[in-house]
Amino acid sequence: MLKTLSLARNSLRSKGKSSYSLTSRVLSSPFSSKRHAPKASEEGEEPAPKDSVLLYPKDPSSTPNLFLVQPRLAPPKFLQAKLNEALCLANSLEEQRYGYFESDFFDKELPSHVVVQNPVARSSKPRVDTYFGAGTVDNIKCHLNAEESKEEVDAVFVNAVLSAIQQRNLERIWEKPVLDRVGLIIEIFNAHAHTKEAKLQAELAALMYSRSRLVRVRGTDGRQTFGQFGEAEVVSARGRAAGKGAGFIGGAGETELQLQRRRISDRKLRLLSQIKDARRTRLSHRAARKRRGGLEGQSLATIAVVGYTNAGKSTLTSALTKTALYCNERLFATLDPTLKSAILPSGRKVLLSDTVGFISDLPIQLVEAFQSTLEEVVEADLLLHVVDSTAPNIEEHRSTVFHVLNQIGVSEEKLKNMIEVWNKIDYEEEEEEEEEVEDIHYLDDGKEEEAELNDSSKAEATVDEEQIQNQDDDWILSDDENVSDTELWKVPEFGKLDPPQNNEPHIRVSALTGVGLKELMHLIDERLKGEDEKVKSQTILERNELQSRKWRPPRKDDEDLAVEQ
Ligand SMILES: Nc1nc2c(ncn2[C@@H]2O[C@H](COP(=O)(O)OP(=O)(O)OP(=O)(O)O)[C@@H](O)[C@H]2O)c(=O)[nH]1
Ligand SMILES: [Mg+2]
């Protein structure tokens, strides 16, 4: 098994299994509640929204035991890369205690997993109610039962982006909490965040996600119900129409769903204002650094080190700045931007900023939640794009990074000037034959696929089509945002800007052994000089333009124009 998992060299080694447990949902998970959940006793604070957390912590001192469901992808090499990433994501969900992770990542056993028919690949349209076809859902249930007989499964991780209704239905059928890709990444963010700003941003992401998960579903008796297990709707005393002059005709009260939404909206506002304060402090620190930091007569340039998660950004930043930043094989080991200084071969002092890693299928809301942190990237004078040269899906990694940079507002010129660094060249690629993928557990076979194709029109789940159609009118729309649930967590289409097509990096390095780092420092020096020249010539041009703009008496054309206006 391990031989087939190429990422395993960086991440997983099969050994004893920790006794994981989890049960609950985002704000009260072991990874977020202790650090982020608002205290009920705080003045003016309402208690944390009920039913808004993702995981179920039975034992907060241990990490969860996830069962991974991976939709099949082609070609096999790509599937393997995605499966490796999903396994690493599942094993990355662990909170740091006393500044370090208690378990060794390499000691963790691979999570149980299964590869299933991919509804997107087959019909380009997953089922609205359960995402997967009926046969696949049943088969996963059987597999889960078999797994449960060996060891308790705390939650199912589906490596896809699910809608709230799909998630809720799968939870009911499998009788387990279900985490989709976005949910798991948010949990990891909450578990790994250290600084105040990162914690606030991670909580904001969790809050927005849990808000999009609030849905009403039809219970077994046909009534509209709310809550994971369909508990009856509760109506709060607060009148909907209160203060709007509509009297009692305007609404009998606030439903449970509206109450949850209001609490989340209130909390969101408070978080945004706290993030604003933290950002202000960071900006003033940055301005002070720029003022004081440069050597005589030189401005202090900032270089942002960006890239896909686990590419080796922190290892490279540490090597270039001769410091010891936190590096770890867990995905999203770094969430807080860290600045370290380095002296270039020309003697120029610069600041290197290690940043949060990117990942594919990242919804825009996650990027937005981290906008404040990512400002460091937008503001930087130069970008270093670290690419893991051993990744089988290197092109996907490159375009994901380009896309996110584009999304957060990095200028096209800066993207063109970005240095692409291919890292980990010390790693000797083992010849991995595609046939090895047969080690992966495939769940479904041709028969099942055929059955599902014939059966796909049948609605067998707890949510009917009409209900889904009505969502937009009724309960998916919130009071403050006129967007539907599906729009809320949609993975955006790829942008217009694609990475350069040539497969040649600017430089190849090994952050671990130090190969190529000297050359990289020279390249940074050159690029910054080029930037300085550009700025200088731009300033001279602007000055000349200003000087050549002499006063002249108004011409007849100008006067006519003035009269027309
Ligand atoms: N073989 C090899 N491993 C490397 C190299 N650079 C980094 N690594 C390993 O790759 C893993 C991830 O490194 P990090 O520096 O934490 O990666 P990162 O990009 O900062 O990751 P995140 O902060 O999680 O996004 C660690 O186990 C490193 O030891 C390299 O040049 N060669
Ligand atoms: Mg890092």
Short mmCIF file of C-alpha atoms in Angstrom, two decimals, residues 18-24 54-56 58-59 62-67 144 148 151-156 175-178:
data_model
loop_
_atom_site.label_atom_id
_atom_site.label_comp_id
_atom_site.label_asym_id
_atom_site.label_seq_id
_atom_site.Cartn_x
_atom_site.Cartn_y
_atom_site.Cartn_z
CA SER A 18 -4.18 6.15 17.77
CA SER A 19 -7.48 5.72 19.50
CA TYR A 20 -9.41 8.53 17.89
CA SER A 21 -12.88 9.65 18.60
CA LEU A 22 -15.09 12.47 17.61
CA THR A 23 -18.70 13.37 17.80
CA SER A 24 -20.17 16.89 17.31
CA LEU A 54 -18.86 19.70 12.34
CA LEU A 55 -17.21 17.03 14.41
CA TYR A 56 -18.18 15.06 17.46
CA LYS A 58 -15.86 12.06 22.36
CA ASP A 59 -12.33 12.33 23.53
CA SER A 62 -7.20 12.43 20.64
CA THR A 63 -7.60 12.93 16.92
CA PRO A 64 -10.57 11.68 14.93
CA ASN A 65 -10.75 8.38 13.11
CA LEU A 66 -11.98 9.28 9.63
CA PHE A 67 -13.19 6.97 6.91
CA LEU A 144 -18.60 1.43 6.85
CA GLU A 148 -17.05 -0.35 12.33
CA GLU A 151 -12.75 -0.10 14.91
CA GLU A 152 -15.02 2.81 15.58
CA VAL A 153 -15.36 5.31 12.74
CA ASP A 154 -15.92 8.83 14.03
CA ALA A 155 -16.86 10.49 10.76
CA VAL A 156 -16.89 9.96 7.01
CA GLU A 175 -25.56 7.29 10.54
CA LYS A 176 -22.25 9.08 10.86
CA PRO A 177 -21.18 12.71 10.71
CA VAL A 178 -20.07 13.55 7.18
#
